[in-house]
Amino acid sequence: MTERLIFHIDVNSAYLSWESVRRVENGESDLRLIPAVIGGDPKKRTGIVLAKSIPAKKYGVKTGEPMAIALRKCPELVSAPADFRLYDKCSKAFKEICRKYAPAMESFSIDEVFLDMTGTSGIYPDPEAVAADIKNEIKDKLGFTVNVGIGRNKLCAKMASDFEKPDKVHTLFPEEIPEKMWPLPVGDLFTVGKASAGKLMRAKIMTIGDLAHTDVKVLQKILGMKQGIHIYRYANGLDDDPVQEVPESAKGYSAETTVEENLEDLESINRMLLAQSDIVAARMRRDGVKCRCVAVSYRTVEFKNKSHQRKLLHATDVTAEIFETARELIRESWKGQPLRLIGLALTDLDDGEYEQLSLFEDRRKEKLRKLDQAMDSIRGKYGNASIQRASTMNTISKVGQKYQAQHENERKSEH
DNA sequence: CTCGGCATCCTAT
DNA sequence: CTAACGATAGGATGCCGAG
């Protein structure tokens, strides 16, 4: 099999479209028709733009920028808060329709899929026609629009879906690459972000066409060994990455929080880490995995990021154990600067059930594990997230203290 | 020299 | 005039010390 046929489908302004559909169903006005965004609380002047309407784009509002900037560009900007429950529902409905048409589908993000349409020419002789059918079925049944990109690989399909929006089908076949892709600025190429674009432009490499015609070795010198090759191949429309129906299992779990008021003392920081330990450890238990590495990360008010990590002697999914490690890590690393963000990441995952512990350790951990189980089941049975979190934090906090107290005793008895 | 461990940087939605 | 700013995840890279 040589020639593939790949579609990339992308929901136009996903969060904003989905919020708009809900409002229109409730007889409210359509945010897509006015300058509007999904984003943080504009009163607090915090948070960033997650999605924007096309009218908002005309004011220069950009995804990812702080709400304060967006509001300055467009004072009458309407904003709505994010609602991930709704997004999850819309995402599932969207993907269900896409799936019907394709032998294989890869769910790439909440609002994007790749379809491997290779070998469907019997049923669908015209790729652009079936793409239009998919797009229209989504619009008619669900009320929002998508872009469909068509190519011989994922990269070209993805680049094509990003061309003119909304509600469009575009192709990017090999013979169209010089005309449709090469004139674009380097930063438009998938995986060329701000930093790489800056380096390339300093080397007078301005367009994707320039990239395609630059010696790989030169690109490797500028961007590094891996990224150099990668970008060179992308710029020439080359990509072998298969459409993966089955997602790879997670490689890590993390939680991070930007706080309203700077964190200035260890107790407040530890309280955050405890809540985060609880959340990420519960997620690991739900998925039946354990971690061997714990990392804390933080951001100072000057936007300096730091992280500190440690391997564990054995894999764990026990909240109190993870929190204990996090507590040590932050104590070792934090020098007292005020923090605007604190985070916890668990990596080096392991789904094995085996664990060799001494009888002594085993007995100690058994209690902690039971507490985790009890709280997981409470979480499953009752209440919404905020209530859970408040009550869990209290309980866990006590567990953490007990755990610490036991450690104290062990250390003492060693001497 | 190679490898694991670690900190940092980069990119995506 | 400038800076202003999320959560989560995955990958690359450079450095260092051990074997």
Coordinates of C-alpha atoms (C1' of nucleotides) in Angstrom, one line a residue:
Chain A
M1 CA 0.0 0.0 0.0
T2 CA 1.6 3.2 -1.1
E3 CA -0.9 6.0 -1.5
R4 CA -3.0 7.0 1.5
L5 CA -5.9 9.4 1.8
I6 CA -6.2 11.3 5.1
F7 CA -8.8 13.7 6.3
H8 CA -8.3 16.2 9.2
I9 CA -11.5 17.6 10.7
D10 CA -11.4 20.6 13.0
V11 CA -14.3 22.3 14.7
N12 CA -14.3 26.0 13.9
S13 CA -13.9 28.0 17.2
A14 CA -14.9 24.9 19.1
Y15 CA -15.6 26.2 22.6
L16 CA -17.3 29.3 21.3
S17 CA -19.4 27.4 18.7
W18 CA -20.5 24.9 21.3
E19 CA -21.5 27.6 23.7
S20 CA -23.3 29.4 20.9
V21 CA -25.3 26.3 20.0
R22 CA -26.5 25.9 23.5
R23 CA -27.5 29.6 23.7
V24 CA -29.4 29.5 20.4
E25 CA -31.2 26.4 21.6
N26 CA -32.3 28.4 24.6
G27 CA -33.5 31.2 22.5
E28 CA -30.5 33.4 23.4
S29 CA -28.4 35.3 20.9
D30 CA -25.6 33.7 18.8
L31 CA -22.1 34.6 20.1
R32 CA -20.6 33.6 16.7
L33 CA -22.2 36.7 15.1
I34 CA -20.7 39.3 17.5
P35 CA -17.2 39.9 18.9
A36 CA -17.1 37.3 21.7
V37 CA -14.7 34.9 23.4
I38 CA -14.7 32.0 25.8
G39 CA -12.2 32.9 28.6
G40 CA -11.5 33.9 32.1
D41 CA -13.5 36.3 34.2
P42 CA -13.2 39.7 32.6
K43 CA -14.0 41.5 35.9
K44 CA -11.0 39.9 37.6
R45 CA -8.8 40.7 34.6
T46 CA -7.4 37.2 34.9
G47 CA -7.3 34.3 32.6
I48 CA -6.8 34.0 28.9
V49 CA -8.8 33.7 25.7
L50 CA -9.6 30.1 24.9
A51 CA -11.7 30.7 21.8
K52 CA -12.9 33.6 19.8
S53 CA -15.6 34.4 17.3
I54 CA -14.7 35.6 13.8
P55 CA -15.9 39.1 14.5
A56 CA -13.6 39.1 17.6
K57 CA -10.7 38.0 15.4
K58 CA -11.3 41.1 13.2
Y59 CA -10.4 43.2 16.2
G60 CA -7.1 41.3 16.5
V61 CA -8.1 39.2 19.5
K62 CA -5.9 36.1 19.6
T63 CA -6.4 32.8 21.3
G64 CA -4.1 32.4 24.3
E65 CA -3.8 36.1 25.1
P66 CA -4.8 37.6 28.4
M67 CA -8.4 38.8 28.7
A68 CA -7.1 42.3 29.6
I69 CA -5.3 42.7 26.2
A70 CA -8.3 41.3 24.3
L71 CA -10.6 43.8 26.1
R72 CA -8.4 46.7 25.2
K73 CA -8.5 45.7 21.5
C74 CA -12.2 45.4 21.7
P75 CA -14.0 47.0 24.6
E76 CA -17.4 45.7 23.7
L77 CA -16.1 42.1 23.7
V78 CA -18.6 39.7 25.2
S79 CA -17.1 36.8 27.2
A80 CA -18.5 33.5 28.5
P81 CA -16.8 31.1 30.9
A82 CA -15.7 27.7 29.8
D83 CA -17.9 24.7 30.4
F84 CA -16.0 21.5 29.9
R85 CA -19.0 19.2 30.6
L86 CA -20.7 20.8 27.6
Y87 CA -17.6 20.5 25.4
D88 CA -17.2 16.9 26.2
K89 CA -20.8 16.2 25.1
C90 CA -20.4 18.1 21.9
S91 CA -17.1 16.5 21.2
K92 CA -18.5 13.0 21.5
A93 CA -21.4 13.8 19.2
F94 CA -19.0 15.3 16.6
K95 CA -16.7 12.3 16.7
E96 CA -19.6 9.9 16.4
I97 CA -20.6 11.4 13.1
C98 CA -17.0 11.4 11.8
R99 CA -16.5 7.8 12.8
K100 CA -19.3 6.6 10.6
Y101 CA -17.5 7.6 7.5
A102 CA -14.1 6.2 8.1
P103 CA -12.4 2.8 8.3
A104 CA -10.1 4.3 11.0
M105 CA -10.3 7.4 13.1
E106 CA -7.8 9.0 15.4
S107 CA -9.1 11.4 18.1
F108 CA -6.4 14.1 18.2
S109 CA -7.9 16.5 20.6
I110 CA -11.3 17.5 22.0
D111 CA -12.2 19.2 18.7
E112 CA -10.0 17.5 16.1
V113 CA -9.9 14.1 14.4
F114 CA -7.9 12.4 11.7
L115 CA -9.7 10.0 9.4
D116 CA -7.9 7.4 7.4
M117 CA -10.0 7.2 4.2
T118 CA -7.5 5.0 2.3
G119 CA -9.3 2.4 0.2
T120 CA -12.7 4.0 0.3
S121 CA -12.8 5.1 -3.4
G122 CA -15.4 2.3 -4.1
I123 CA -17.9 3.8 -1.7
Y124 CA -16.7 7.4 -1.9
P125 CA -15.3 8.1 -5.4
D126 CA -14.9 11.8 -4.7
P127 CA -12.9 12.7 -1.6
E128 CA -14.1 16.3 -1.6
A129 CA -17.7 15.3 -2.0
V130 CA -17.6 13.0 1.0
A131 CA -15.8 15.6 3.0
A132 CA -18.6 18.0 2.2
D133 CA -21.1 15.4 3.3
I134 CA -19.4 14.9 6.7
K135 CA -19.2 18.7 7.2
N136 CA -22.8 19.2 6.3
E137 CA -24.1 16.4 8.4
I138 CA -22.3 17.9 11.4
K139 CA -23.7 21.3 10.7
D140 CA -27.3 20.1 10.1
K141 CA -27.5 17.7 13.0
L142 CA -25.3 19.5 15.6
G143 CA -25.5 23.1 14.6
F144 CA -21.8 24.0 14.3
T145 CA -19.4 24.1 11.5
V146 CA -16.1 22.3 10.8
N147 CA -13.2 22.6 8.4
V148 CA -12.0 19.4 6.5
G149 CA -8.5 19.1 5.2
I150 CA -7.6 16.4 2.7
G151 CA -4.1 15.1 2.0
R152 CA -1.9 12.1 1.5
N153 CA -0.7 12.2 5.1
K154 CA -1.7 13.7 8.4
L155 CA 0.5 16.8 8.1
C156 CA -1.0 17.8 4.8
A157 CA -4.5 17.1 5.9
K158 CA -3.9 19.2 9.1
M159 CA -2.3 22.1 7.2
A160 CA -5.2 22.1 4.7
S161 CA -7.9 22.2 7.4
D162 CA -6.2 25.4 8.6
F163 CA -6.6 27.2 5.3
E164 CA -9.7 29.4 4.9
K165 CA -12.4 29.1 7.6
P166 CA -15.1 28.5 8.5
D167 CA -17.2 25.7 7.0
K168 CA -14.8 24.8 4.3
V169 CA -13.2 21.8 2.6
H170 CA -9.6 22.1 1.3
T171 CA -7.1 19.7 -0.3
L172 CA -3.3 19.7 -0.1
F173 CA -2.1 17.0 -2.5
P174 CA 1.6 16.8 -3.3
E175 CA 1.3 18.8 -6.5
E176 CA -0.4 21.6 -4.7
I177 CA 2.3 22.0 -2.0
P178 CA 4.4 24.6 -3.8
E179 CA 1.3 26.7 -4.6
K180 CA -0.7 26.4 -1.3
M181 CA 1.9 25.7 1.4
W182 CA 5.2 27.1 0.4
P183 CA 4.2 30.8 0.4
L184 CA 3.1 30.6 4.1
P185 CA 5.3 32.0 6.9
V186 CA 7.5 29.4 8.7
G187 CA 5.4 29.8 11.9
D188 CA 2.3 28.4 10.1
L189 CA 4.0 25.0 9.8
F190 CA 2.7 22.5 12.4
T191 CA 5.3 22.2 15.2
V192 CA 7.1 25.4 14.3
G193 CA 6.2 27.6 17.3
K194 CA 7.3 31.0 18.4
A195 CA 10.9 30.1 19.4
S196 CA 11.7 28.1 16.3
A197 CA 10.1 30.7 14.0
G198 CA 12.3 33.3 15.7
K199 CA 15.5 31.3 15.1
L200 CA 14.6 30.6 11.5
M201 CA 13.8 34.2 10.7
R202 CA 17.0 35.3 12.2
A203 CA 18.6 33.0 9.6
K204 CA 16.6 34.6 6.9
I205 CA 14.4 31.6 6.5
M206 CA 11.0 33.2 6.2
T207 CA 8.6 30.9 4.4
I208 CA 7.8 27.2 4.4
G209 CA 9.2 27.2 0.9
D210 CA 12.5 28.6 2.2
L211 CA 12.5 25.7 4.7
A212 CA 11.8 23.1 2.0
H213 CA 14.8 24.4 0.0
T214 CA 17.2 24.7 2.9
D215 CA 19.9 22.0 3.5
V216 CA 18.8 19.7 6.3
K217 CA 22.1 20.1 8.0
V218 CA 21.6 23.8 8.2
L219 CA 18.2 23.3 9.7
Q220 CA 19.6 20.8 12.2
K221 CA 22.2 23.4 13.2
I222 CA 19.4 25.9 13.9
L223 CA 16.7 23.7 15.4
G224 CA 18.6 20.7 16.7
M225 CA 19.1 17.2 15.3
K226 CA 15.5 15.8 15.6
Q227 CA 13.5 19.0 15.0
G228 CA 15.7 19.9 12.0
I229 CA 14.9 16.7 10.1
H230 CA 11.3 16.8 11.2
I231 CA 10.7 20.3 9.9
Y232 CA 12.5 19.7 6.7
R233 CA 10.3 16.7 6.0
Y234 CA 7.1 18.6 6.9
A235 CA 8.1 21.6 4.7
N236 CA 8.3 19.1 1.8
G237 CA 5.0 17.6 2.7
L238 CA 6.5 14.3 4.0
D239 CA 5.0 12.5 6.9
D240 CA 4.6 8.7 7.6
D241 CA 2.8 9.0 10.9
P242 CA -0.1 6.5 10.9
V243 CA -3.6 7.3 11.9
Q244 CA -3.8 5.7 15.3
E245 CA -7.2 4.4 16.3
V246 CA -6.1 3.3 19.8
P247 CA -4.6 6.1 21.8
E248 CA -1.3 5.5 23.5
S249 CA -1.6 5.1 27.2
A250 CA -0.8 8.2 29.3
K251 CA 2.9 8.9 30.1
G252 CA 2.2 11.2 33.0
Y253 CA -0.4 12.9 35.1
S254 CA -0.2 16.5 36.3
A255 CA -2.1 19.3 38.0
E256 CA -1.1 22.9 38.3
T257 CA -2.8 25.9 39.7
T258 CA -2.3 29.6 39.1
V259 CA -3.4 31.3 42.3
E260 CA -5.2 34.6 42.8
E261 CA -3.0 35.6 45.7
N262 CA 0.7 34.9 45.6
L263 CA 1.8 32.0 47.7
E264 CA 4.3 33.2 50.3
D265 CA 4.5 30.6 53.0
L266 CA 5.3 26.9 53.0
E267 CA 2.0 26.0 54.7
S268 CA -0.1 27.5 51.8
I269 CA 2.1 25.9 49.2
N270 CA 1.8 22.5 50.9
R271 CA -2.0 22.9 51.1
M272 CA -2.0 23.3 47.3
L273 CA 0.3 20.3 46.8
L274 CA -1.9 18.2 49.0
A275 CA -5.0 19.0 47.0
Q276 CA -3.1 18.3 43.8
S277 CA -1.7 15.0 45.2
D278 CA -5.2 14.0 45.9
I279 CA -6.5 14.8 42.5
V280 CA -3.7 13.2 40.4
A281 CA -3.3 10.2 42.6
A282 CA -7.0 9.5 42.4
R283 CA -6.8 9.7 38.6
M284 CA -3.9 7.2 38.6
R285 CA -5.9 4.8 40.8
R286 CA -8.9 5.2 38.5
D287 CA -6.7 4.1 35.6
G288 CA -4.9 1.4 37.5
V289 CA -1.4 2.8 37.2
K290 CA 1.3 3.8 39.6
C291 CA 4.2 6.3 39.2
R292 CA 7.9 6.1 40.0
C293 CA 8.7 9.7 39.7
V294 CA 7.2 12.8 41.4
A295 CA 7.9 16.4 40.3
V296 CA 6.9 19.8 41.7
S297 CA 7.0 22.8 39.6
Y298 CA 6.4 26.5 40.3
R299 CA 6.4 29.9 38.7
T300 CA 7.5 33.0 40.5
V301 CA 5.8 36.4 40.2
E302 CA 8.6 37.3 37.7
F303 CA 7.5 34.3 35.5
K304 CA 10.6 32.3 36.3
N305 CA 9.8 28.6 36.1
K306 CA 11.5 26.0 38.2
S307 CA 11.0 22.3 38.7
H308 CA 12.4 19.6 41.0
Q309 CA 11.8 15.9 40.7
R310 CA 12.8 12.6 42.3
K311 CA 12.6 9.0 41.5
L312 CA 10.9 6.8 44.1
L313 CA 12.2 3.5 45.3
H314 CA 9.0 1.8 44.2
A315 CA 5.9 2.7 42.2
T316 CA 3.0 4.1 44.1
D317 CA -0.6 5.4 43.8
V318 CA -1.0 6.3 47.4
T319 CA -2.0 9.9 48.0
A320 CA -0.1 10.4 51.2
E321 CA 3.1 9.0 49.8
I322 CA 3.0 11.3 46.8
F323 CA 2.2 14.3 49.0
E324 CA 5.1 13.4 51.3
T325 CA 7.5 13.4 48.4
A326 CA 6.1 16.6 46.9
R327 CA 6.5 18.2 50.3
E328 CA 10.1 17.3 50.5
L329 CA 10.8 18.4 47.0
I330 CA 9.3 21.9 47.5
R331 CA 11.2 22.2 50.8
E332 CA 14.4 21.4 49.0
S333 CA 13.9 23.7 46.1
W334 CA 11.8 26.7 47.2
K335 CA 13.9 29.7 48.4
G336 CA 11.0 31.8 49.7
Q337 CA 10.1 33.7 46.5
P338 CA 6.4 34.6 46.1
L339 CA 4.8 32.1 43.7
R340 CA 1.9 32.7 41.3
L341 CA 1.7 29.0 40.2
I342 CA 2.4 25.7 41.8
G343 CA 2.1 22.2 40.2
L344 CA 2.6 18.6 40.7
A345 CA 3.5 16.0 38.0
L346 CA 3.7 12.2 38.2
T347 CA 5.6 10.3 35.6
D348 CA 7.5 7.1 35.0
L349 CA 4.3 5.2 35.0
D350 CA 3.8 1.5 35.7
D351 CA 0.7 -0.6 35.3
G352 CA 2.2 -3.6 37.0
E353 CA 0.5 -4.9 40.1
Y354 CA 3.7 -6.4 41.5
E355 CA 5.5 -4.6 44.2
Q356 CA 8.0 -6.1 46.6
L357 CA 7.7 -4.7 50.0
S358 CA 8.8 -5.8 53.4
L359 CA 6.1 -7.0 55.6
F360 CA 6.7 -3.9 57.7
E361 CA 6.3 -1.5 54.9
D362 CA 3.3 -3.5 53.6
R363 CA 1.4 -3.1 56.8
R364 CA 2.0 0.6 56.9
K365 CA 0.9 1.2 53.4
E366 CA -2.2 -1.0 53.7
K367 CA -3.9 1.6 55.9
L368 CA -3.1 4.4 53.6
R369 CA -4.4 2.4 50.6
K370 CA -7.7 1.7 52.4
L371 CA -8.2 5.4 53.1
D372 CA -7.6 6.2 49.5
Q373 CA -10.1 3.5 48.5
A374 CA -12.7 4.8 50.9
M375 CA -12.3 8.3 49.5
D376 CA -12.4 7.2 45.9
S377 CA -15.7 5.5 46.6
I378 CA -17.1 8.6 48.3
R379 CA -16.0 10.6 45.3
G380 CA -17.7 8.2 43.1
K381 CA -21.0 8.2 45.0
Y382 CA -21.5 11.7 46.0
G383 CA -21.4 15.3 45.3
N384 CA -19.8 17.6 42.8
A385 CA -16.1 18.4 42.5
S386 CA -16.0 21.4 44.8
I387 CA -17.7 19.7 47.7
Q388 CA -15.6 16.6 47.3
R389 CA -12.5 18.6 47.2
A390 CA -13.1 20.6 50.3
S391 CA -14.1 17.5 52.4
T392 CA -11.4 15.3 50.9
M393 CA -8.7 17.9 51.6
N394 CA -9.5 17.8 55.3
T395 CA -9.4 14.0 55.5
I396 CA -6.3 13.7 53.5
S397 CA -4.6 16.4 55.5
K398 CA -5.1 14.2 58.6
V399 CA -3.7 11.2 56.7
G400 CA -0.7 13.2 55.7
Q401 CA -0.1 14.2 59.3
K402 CA -0.4 10.7 60.5
Y403 CA 1.9 9.6 57.7
Q404 CA 4.5 12.2 58.8
A405 CA 4.2 11.2 62.4
Q406 CA 4.9 7.6 61.5
H407 CA 8.0 8.6 59.6
E408 CA 9.2 10.6 62.6
N409 CA 8.9 7.5 64.7
E410 CA 10.7 5.3 62.2
R411 CA 13.6 7.8 62.0
K412 CA 13.9 8.0 65.7
S413 CA 13.8 4.2 66.1
E414 CA 16.7 3.9 63.7
H415 CA 19.0 5.8 66.0
Chain B
dC1 C1' 31.8 6.4 25.8
dT2 C1' 27.1 5.5 27.1
dC3 C1' 23.3 5.7 30.1
dG4 C1' 20.2 7.3 33.7
dG5 C1' 18.6 11.2 36.1
dC6 C1' 17.5 15.8 36.2
dA7 C1' 16.3 20.7 34.8
dT8 C1' 14.8 23.4 31.2
dC9 C1' 12.9 24.6 26.9
dC10 C1' 9.5 24.0 23.1
dT11 C1' 5.0 22.9 21.1
dA12 C1' 0.2 21.6 20.8
dT13 C1' -4.9 22.2 22.0
Chain C
dC1 C1' 5.5 52.7 25.9
dT2 C1' 5.6 47.9 27.7
dA3 C1' 3.7 44.1 29.8
dA4 C1' -0.1 42.0 30.9
dC5 C1' -1.0 35.2 30.9
dG6 C1' -4.1 28.6 31.6
dA7 C1' -4.1 23.6 32.2
dT8 C1' -2.3 19.5 30.6
dA9 C1' 0.6 16.7 28.0
dG10 C1' 4.6 15.0 25.2
dG11 C1' 9.1 15.3 23.4
dA12 C1' 13.9 17.2 22.9
dT13 C1' 18.2 18.6 24.7
dG14 C1' 22.2 19.7 27.5
dC15 C1' 24.7 18.6 31.5
dC16 C1' 26.6 15.7 35.0
dG17 C1' 28.3 11.7 37.3
dA18 C1' 28.6 6.6 37.4
dG19 C1' 30.2 2.5 35.4

